[in-house]
């Protein structure tokens, strides 16, 4: 049914109830005498107390039930806790004569029965005569008597917390609407109280509990297992251990995403709680790995629990997913091991057997048959000191069968070491990043050696650089990257790197070699450091620390040394891979720069492209470009990148005299580095940045006598250039030198083209004296108008050249037509109108005049589209051409021609105005007229 509208608040409902002086339609629970009228202020006080009380969730549930007893009379009450991951409800508090039957019914799915319907819809539900409602779900073992029901979803915080259910027994013993509203209001506050209590419980257990599943975490698992084994030893009892892992869990994350994977983990955790006893300890010890500690459990009982758990997980229904399955490893104390570490190793080995035997099964620990894996002593040379024995007829124990024949029997701890080394080798073979390798080492070691701190250093020159460090306790939280930097010979880490020997300090507080890391307290701890050795070279160290005195043994040292030999190979491979990757990145960057410079047309473009590339290749560096004046030898600043606003305005204002440059120049051929002390000694007037930093100078030389340099400044006062930086600078300078030589040859070629065009123009001027003066005057007029219309820089230069060359095509028109004193015939006009196209063809071979060609070609197009040669109109005509057209017409009208006298300038302006919008662009005419009236148009 739909929820009843909530028009009053809780105090109004309570006041109304108190004024009636009645308790509702039900009898009190039990045989005690009914109390007097409800005191609303007392109920409110109890609920407010619950909201802030520091009670456990169980205590809060009980108090909620007590408070509701006097507020909405009922015969029985149940509170169900919601499990959103599995979409089920579990009874957590039942006050009913059939409480055992309700608890035995177990979880109820969302949407099933009236209670499940309230959970699924999130809507309060009132069902008087619920025994007649077909949606109901009978409780097995209870009579079908007349009853009424109220189900209130408890919603707070991040969603559904549970469902509160009230019953009244007997025919006609219904809940009134006021009872229903009161229960809804009460449910809202009860949900808040329960949410607060659960939140407090999570916060209180945050140091021990896994935040996703609420189970105990990895650290708590080790503590609890140690406690239970000590207790079992005192009582001569047993401990069972299950370690189970979700099969193919990565597929779920990869296919459905991590939120779905998290729901699966929460669901499996919930099933584990239901399957195990109250005193069993359930933990999440890894991503998808769980453990169950079974105090007092025999091996047979542990196997039974494991099978029950495996079956229960397989029965979980996750929407859209295939059945989730687990593999379980079982081990027992003292049968298989008597220490926490060894018992964990046995259970993990059994889990590995379950995985290798096909998954979705239970395996009990058995001494492994390694004959198929280790056929000879080859491969065991690095495992000297491990406890390895040969058996003629090993027996199998547990599920999965066994084998006959000769086999190696490995003691539990050594089995774990073999497994860890195999796992680490597999991981390291897939990694080529130093940080990832370091992380894999610290993670794998943690699964076997119970350390509190692990540090991995790599050697860089005479400095040991930390690439991975993990501290499990507060005492190690002060360690930072800078604090862990060590010089060779400094402390135990530096001693190992210097002497190429392992070092063990049972108590660092009394050790003369060990040093305290800045930022950490001086404590009693054990320290074990081994070298990372590749061939005959020490390339780094691995160090383990653990609180307490003499916490490591000889076997720990041997294991760490073996692992270090594998890790050293991985680190060296990663270094070589990084070198190759950096070489490829550098080559690609230089290739891209070379490609960019091939498109640069002049010296400034070449230097600008190169300076743009330098900060990207040499991070943090600033770059400037200098070129020597061939006549005097001084170097002039051409441009800079990365110096910030203080250096932006310095281009062209800085010159270093020849004598100062000679004193600083160490080579004209190869890059060289100037120390910051030497830079600081340069006179201030020759430095445009005050702060002294190391400077890398990369000379450039190009034919025939060009000399320049890129000056690259380090990112800060402490940074220094590496060999890689010098090599990059050399490559950039070499590519720029080639490009500068090409740019000079290109410039010379352009000048040759321009000289040719100018020769043609001179020939035209010799044909027609008017054309000579006309083109020069027209260029001045066009530049004046173009500047007024917002043009500048290159565009204004192109406009000027367009005006100069707009009639260059007349060189292809017969001279008698050009000099004809009278009007042209139609045939002669057609020939004359070809001159713009001819001019465009003349300019076509000149690369730097490509943007001038459209101006020349369209310089006689009309605004109305009736011009020539293409008949385009309006804004399809280049603006430069429209400007040239107006200026050309004005100058022609105001200049004497063989066939007419010059017009007055005012008359020419009037005629331009008449033709605006048909022959000429109106905006250009308006601008020209405005300039003429301002006295800025000069034609003679």
PDB file of N, CA and C in Angstrom, residues 1 72-78 80 96 102 108 112-119 123-133 135-139 145-153 163-170 172-176 179-180 183:
ATOM      1  N   UNK A   1       0.841  -1.196   0.000  1.00  0.00           N
ATOM      2  CA  UNK A   1       0.000   0.000   0.000  1.00  0.00           C
ATOM      3  C   UNK A   1       0.871   1.239   0.000  1.00  0.00           C
ATOM      4  N   UNK A  72       3.530   2.664  20.597  1.00  0.00           N
ATOM      5  CA  UNK A  72       2.576   2.014  19.695  1.00  0.00           C
ATOM      6  C   UNK A  72       2.366   0.602  20.234  1.00  0.00           C
ATOM      7  N   UNK A  73       1.317   0.351  20.978  1.00  0.00           N
ATOM      8  CA  UNK A  73       1.100  -0.975  21.588  1.00  0.00           C
ATOM      9  C   UNK A  73       1.103  -2.070  20.525  1.00  0.00           C
ATOM     10  N   UNK A  74       1.692  -3.207  20.868  1.00  0.00           N
ATOM     11  CA  UNK A  74       1.780  -4.326  19.941  1.00  0.00           C
ATOM     12  C   UNK A  74       1.958  -5.595  20.748  1.00  0.00           C
ATOM     13  N   UNK A  75       1.715  -6.722  20.089  1.00  0.00           N
ATOM     14  CA  UNK A  75       1.860  -8.013  20.757  1.00  0.00           C
ATOM     15  C   UNK A  75       3.235  -8.629  20.537  1.00  0.00           C
ATOM     16  N   UNK A  76       3.867  -8.321  19.396  1.00  0.00           N
ATOM     17  CA  UNK A  76       5.215  -8.829  19.146  1.00  0.00           C
ATOM     18  C   UNK A  76       5.944  -7.854  18.230  1.00  0.00           C
ATOM     19  N   UNK A  77       7.260  -7.973  18.250  1.00  0.00           N
ATOM     20  CA  UNK A  77       8.106  -7.033  17.503  1.00  0.00           C
ATOM     21  C   UNK A  77       9.310  -7.783  16.961  1.00  0.00           C
ATOM     22  N   UNK A  78       9.686  -7.420  15.722  1.00  0.00           N
ATOM     23  CA  UNK A  78      10.908  -7.964  15.121  1.00  0.00           C
ATOM     24  C   UNK A  78      11.661  -6.832  14.422  1.00  0.00           C
ATOM     25  N   UNK A  80      14.736  -6.417  11.645  1.00  0.00           N
ATOM     26  CA  UNK A  80      15.585  -7.098  10.666  1.00  0.00           C
ATOM     27  C   UNK A  80      16.680  -6.139  10.203  1.00  0.00           C
ATOM     28  N   UNK A  96       8.983 -12.270  20.489  1.00  0.00           N
ATOM     29  CA  UNK A  96       7.823 -13.016  20.023  1.00  0.00           C
ATOM     30  C   UNK A  96       7.899 -14.409  20.639  1.00  0.00           C
ATOM     31  N   UNK A 102      11.449 -17.764  14.025  1.00  0.00           N
ATOM     32  CA  UNK A 102      11.765 -16.613  13.156  1.00  0.00           C
ATOM     33  C   UNK A 102      13.268 -16.550  12.893  1.00  0.00           C
ATOM     34  N   UNK A 108      15.823 -13.191   4.679  1.00  0.00           N
ATOM     35  CA  UNK A 108      14.680 -13.043   3.782  1.00  0.00           C
ATOM     36  C   UNK A 108      15.101 -12.109   2.651  1.00  0.00           C
ATOM     37  N   UNK A 112      10.404 -10.364  -1.060  1.00  0.00           N
ATOM     38  CA  UNK A 112       9.694 -11.601  -0.712  1.00  0.00           C
ATOM     39  C   UNK A 112       8.932 -11.386   0.583  1.00  0.00           C
ATOM     40  N   UNK A 113       7.597 -11.618   0.567  1.00  0.00           N
ATOM     41  CA  UNK A 113       6.770 -11.394   1.738  1.00  0.00           C
ATOM     42  C   UNK A 113       6.523  -9.911   1.966  1.00  0.00           C
ATOM     43  N   UNK A 114       5.661  -9.617   2.927  1.00  0.00           N
ATOM     44  CA  UNK A 114       5.330  -8.223   3.207  1.00  0.00           C
ATOM     45  C   UNK A 114       6.546  -7.457   3.728  1.00  0.00           C
ATOM     46  N   UNK A 115       7.344  -8.120   4.558  1.00  0.00           N
ATOM     47  CA  UNK A 115       8.525  -7.453   5.108  1.00  0.00           C
ATOM     48  C   UNK A 115       9.538  -7.183   3.996  1.00  0.00           C
ATOM     49  N   UNK A 116       9.764  -8.169   3.134  1.00  0.00           N
ATOM     50  CA  UNK A 116      10.680  -7.977   2.017  1.00  0.00           C
ATOM     51  C   UNK A 116      10.189  -6.920   1.041  1.00  0.00           C
ATOM     52  N   UNK A 117       8.858  -6.813   0.896  1.00  0.00           N
ATOM     53  CA  UNK A 117       8.297  -5.794   0.013  1.00  0.00           C
ATOM     54  C   UNK A 117       8.590  -4.393   0.553  1.00  0.00           C
ATOM     55  N   UNK A 118       8.461  -4.208   1.855  1.00  0.00           N
ATOM     56  CA  UNK A 118       8.775  -2.911   2.454  1.00  0.00           C
ATOM     57  C   UNK A 118      10.249  -2.566   2.249  1.00  0.00           C
ATOM     58  N   UNK A 119      11.125  -3.575   2.354  1.00  0.00           N
ATOM     59  CA  UNK A 119      12.552  -3.323   2.141  1.00  0.00           C
ATOM     60  C   UNK A 119      12.843  -2.958   0.689  1.00  0.00           C
ATOM     61  N   UNK A 123       9.065   1.790   1.250  1.00  0.00           N
ATOM     62  CA  UNK A 123       7.841   2.451   1.696  1.00  0.00           C
ATOM     63  C   UNK A 123       7.257   1.738   2.916  1.00  0.00           C
ATOM     64  N   UNK A 124       6.807   2.499   3.930  1.00  0.00           N
ATOM     65  CA  UNK A 124       6.129   1.875   5.073  1.00  0.00           C
ATOM     66  C   UNK A 124       4.887   1.120   4.603  1.00  0.00           C
ATOM     67  N   UNK A 125       4.562   0.029   5.305  1.00  0.00           N
ATOM     68  CA  UNK A 125       3.460  -0.832   4.867  1.00  0.00           C
ATOM     69  C   UNK A 125       2.569  -1.158   6.053  1.00  0.00           C
ATOM     70  N   UNK A 126       1.263  -0.968   5.901  1.00  0.00           N
ATOM     71  CA  UNK A 126       0.252  -1.318   6.909  1.00  0.00           C
ATOM     72  C   UNK A 126      -0.621  -2.400   6.317  1.00  0.00           C
ATOM     73  N   UNK A 127      -0.666  -3.564   6.957  1.00  0.00           N
ATOM     74  CA  UNK A 127      -1.477  -4.690   6.473  1.00  0.00           C
ATOM     75  C   UNK A 127      -2.309  -5.219   7.629  1.00  0.00           C
ATOM     76  N   UNK A 128      -3.507  -4.635   7.836  1.00  0.00           N
ATOM     77  CA  UNK A 128      -4.457  -5.215   8.797  1.00  0.00           C
ATOM     78  C   UNK A 128      -5.016  -6.507   8.205  1.00  0.00           C
ATOM     79  N   UNK A 129      -5.220  -7.516   9.060  1.00  0.00           N
ATOM     80  CA  UNK A 129      -5.584  -8.859   8.598  1.00  0.00           C
ATOM     81  C   UNK A 129      -4.533  -9.382   7.629  1.00  0.00           C
ATOM     82  N   UNK A 130      -3.272  -9.309   8.066  1.00  0.00           N
ATOM     83  CA  UNK A 130      -2.159  -9.712   7.209  1.00  0.00           C
ATOM     84  C   UNK A 130      -2.211 -11.192   6.873  1.00  0.00           C
ATOM     85  N   UNK A 131      -2.875 -11.997   7.714  1.00  0.00           N
ATOM     86  CA  UNK A 131      -2.933 -13.436   7.441  1.00  0.00           C
ATOM     87  C   UNK A 131      -3.729 -13.744   6.180  1.00  0.00           C
ATOM     88  N   UNK A 132      -4.537 -12.773   5.737  1.00  0.00           N
ATOM     89  CA  UNK A 132      -5.323 -12.968   4.514  1.00  0.00           C
ATOM     90  C   UNK A 132      -4.628 -12.385   3.281  1.00  0.00           C
ATOM     91  N   UNK A 133      -3.523 -11.678   3.466  1.00  0.00           N
ATOM     92  CA  UNK A 133      -2.835 -11.019   2.354  1.00  0.00           C
ATOM     93  C   UNK A 133      -1.997 -12.054   1.592  1.00  0.00           C
ATOM     94  N   UNK A 135       0.372 -11.699  -0.319  1.00  0.00           N
ATOM     95  CA  UNK A 135       1.791 -11.358  -0.419  1.00  0.00           C
ATOM     96  C   UNK A 135       2.588 -11.821   0.789  1.00  0.00           C
ATOM     97  N   UNK A 136       1.883 -12.286   1.826  1.00  0.00           N
ATOM     98  CA  UNK A 136       2.553 -12.663   3.058  1.00  0.00           C
ATOM     99  C   UNK A 136       3.417 -13.901   2.905  1.00  0.00           C
ATOM    100  N   UNK A 137       4.387 -14.069   3.819  1.00  0.00           N
ATOM    101  CA  UNK A 137       5.291 -15.215   3.832  1.00  0.00           C
ATOM    102  C   UNK A 137       5.213 -15.860   5.216  1.00  0.00           C
ATOM    103  N   UNK A 138       4.517 -16.999   5.326  1.00  0.00           N
ATOM    104  CA  UNK A 138       4.348 -17.645   6.645  1.00  0.00           C
ATOM    105  C   UNK A 138       5.695 -18.088   7.220  1.00  0.00           C
ATOM    106  N   UNK A 139       5.774 -18.070   8.551  1.00  0.00           N
ATOM    107  CA  UNK A 139       6.963 -18.563   9.238  1.00  0.00           C
ATOM    108  C   UNK A 139       6.759 -20.046   9.515  1.00  0.00           C
ATOM    109  N   UNK A 145      -2.674 -17.717  12.502  1.00  0.00           N
ATOM    110  CA  UNK A 145      -3.712 -17.043  13.275  1.00  0.00           C
ATOM    111  C   UNK A 145      -3.957 -15.656  12.709  1.00  0.00           C
ATOM    112  N   UNK A 146      -5.152 -15.097  12.977  1.00  0.00           N
ATOM    113  CA  UNK A 146      -5.401 -13.715  12.528  1.00  0.00           C
ATOM    114  C   UNK A 146      -4.400 -12.747  13.179  1.00  0.00           C
ATOM    115  N   UNK A 147      -3.864 -11.830  12.373  1.00  0.00           N
ATOM    116  CA  UNK A 147      -2.931 -10.846  12.896  1.00  0.00           C
ATOM    117  C   UNK A 147      -2.861  -9.663  11.940  1.00  0.00           C
ATOM    118  N   UNK A 148      -2.439  -8.523  12.474  1.00  0.00           N
ATOM    119  CA  UNK A 148      -2.193  -7.312  11.676  1.00  0.00           C
ATOM    120  C   UNK A 148      -0.720  -6.952  11.785  1.00  0.00           C
ATOM    121  N   UNK A 149      -0.239  -6.256  10.777  1.00  0.00           N
ATOM    122  CA  UNK A 149       1.213  -6.039  10.673  1.00  0.00           C
ATOM    123  C   UNK A 149       1.505  -4.622  10.209  1.00  0.00           C
ATOM    124  N   UNK A 150       2.561  -4.036  10.802  1.00  0.00           N
ATOM    125  CA  UNK A 150       3.136  -2.777  10.323  1.00  0.00           C
ATOM    126  C   UNK A 150       4.617  -3.026  10.057  1.00  0.00           C
ATOM    127  N   UNK A 151       5.083  -2.701   8.835  1.00  0.00           N
ATOM    128  CA  UNK A 151       6.504  -2.857   8.466  1.00  0.00           C
ATOM    129  C   UNK A 151       7.059  -1.487   8.088  1.00  0.00           C
ATOM    130  N   UNK A 152       8.044  -1.026   8.839  1.00  0.00           N
ATOM    131  CA  UNK A 152       8.615   0.314   8.635  1.00  0.00           C
ATOM    132  C   UNK A 152      10.066   0.183   8.197  1.00  0.00           C
ATOM    133  N   UNK A 153      10.418   0.573   6.950  1.00  0.00           N
ATOM    134  CA  UNK A 153      11.835   0.578   6.559  1.00  0.00           C
ATOM    135  C   UNK A 153      12.615   1.583   7.407  1.00  0.00           C
ATOM    136  N   UNK A 163      14.451  -3.184   8.762  1.00  0.00           N
ATOM    137  CA  UNK A 163      12.989  -3.055   8.752  1.00  0.00           C
ATOM    138  C   UNK A 163      12.482  -3.345  10.169  1.00  0.00           C
ATOM    139  N   UNK A 164      11.634  -2.458  10.664  1.00  0.00           N
ATOM    140  CA  UNK A 164      10.983  -2.625  11.966  1.00  0.00           C
ATOM    141  C   UNK A 164       9.585  -3.187  11.719  1.00  0.00           C
ATOM    142  N   UNK A 165       9.229  -4.299  12.395  1.00  0.00           N
ATOM    143  CA  UNK A 165       7.948  -4.962  12.169  1.00  0.00           C
ATOM    144  C   UNK A 165       7.201  -5.093  13.499  1.00  0.00           C
ATOM    145  N   UNK A 166       5.938  -4.638  13.512  1.00  0.00           N
ATOM    146  CA  UNK A 166       5.061  -4.749  14.685  1.00  0.00           C
ATOM    147  C   UNK A 166       3.872  -5.633  14.329  1.00  0.00           C
ATOM    148  N   UNK A 167       3.449  -6.468  15.290  1.00  0.00           N
ATOM    149  CA  UNK A 167       2.300  -7.353  15.082  1.00  0.00           C
ATOM    150  C   UNK A 167       1.254  -7.119  16.181  1.00  0.00           C
ATOM    151  N   UNK A 168      -0.013  -7.253  15.812  1.00  0.00           N
ATOM    152  CA  UNK A 168      -1.112  -7.375  16.770  1.00  0.00           C
ATOM    153  C   UNK A 168      -1.869  -8.645  16.433  1.00  0.00           C
ATOM    154  N   UNK A 169      -2.115  -9.445  17.436  1.00  0.00           N
ATOM    155  CA  UNK A 169      -2.758 -10.750  17.236  1.00  0.00           C
ATOM    156  C   UNK A 169      -4.255 -10.643  17.453  1.00  0.00           C
ATOM    157  N   UNK A 170      -4.992 -11.514  16.766  1.00  0.00           N
ATOM    158  CA  UNK A 170      -6.436 -11.613  16.960  1.00  0.00           C
ATOM    159  C   UNK A 170      -7.218 -10.931  15.853  1.00  0.00           C
ATOM    160  N   UNK A 172      -9.650  -8.594  14.036  1.00  0.00           N
ATOM    161  CA  UNK A 172     -10.130  -7.234  14.290  1.00  0.00           C
ATOM    162  C   UNK A 172      -9.207  -6.385  15.118  1.00  0.00           C
ATOM    163  N   UNK A 173      -8.091  -6.916  15.568  1.00  0.00           N
ATOM    164  CA  UNK A 173      -7.154  -6.142  16.390  1.00  0.00           C
ATOM    165  C   UNK A 173      -6.214  -5.380  15.448  1.00  0.00           C
ATOM    166  N   UNK A 174      -6.741  -4.302  14.861  1.00  0.00           N
ATOM    167  CA  UNK A 174      -6.055  -3.593  13.798  1.00  0.00           C
ATOM    168  C   UNK A 174      -5.216  -2.437  14.336  1.00  0.00           C
ATOM    169  N   UNK A 175      -4.296  -1.989  13.506  1.00  0.00           N
ATOM    170  CA  UNK A 175      -3.549  -0.761  13.764  1.00  0.00           C
ATOM    171  C   UNK A 175      -4.346   0.403  13.174  1.00  0.00           C
ATOM    172  N   UNK A 176      -4.501   1.475  13.945  1.00  0.00           N
ATOM    173  CA  UNK A 176      -5.160   2.677  13.443  1.00  0.00           C
ATOM    174  C   UNK A 176      -4.172   3.479  12.596  1.00  0.00           C
ATOM    175  N   UNK A 179      -1.685   5.092  14.717  1.00  0.00           N
ATOM    176  CA  UNK A 179      -0.613   4.174  15.113  1.00  0.00           C
ATOM    177  C   UNK A 179       0.431   4.053  13.999  1.00  0.00           C
ATOM    178  N   UNK A 180      -0.078   3.967  12.758  1.00  0.00           N
ATOM    179  CA  UNK A 180       0.815   3.806  11.611  1.00  0.00           C
ATOM    180  C   UNK A 180       1.716   5.023  11.450  1.00  0.00           C
ATOM    181  N   UNK A 183       4.295   5.052  14.176  1.00  0.00           N
ATOM    182  CA  UNK A 183       5.361   4.077  13.927  1.00  0.00           C
ATOM    183  C   UNK A 183       6.329   4.582  12.869  1.00  0.00           C
TER     184      UNK A 183
END
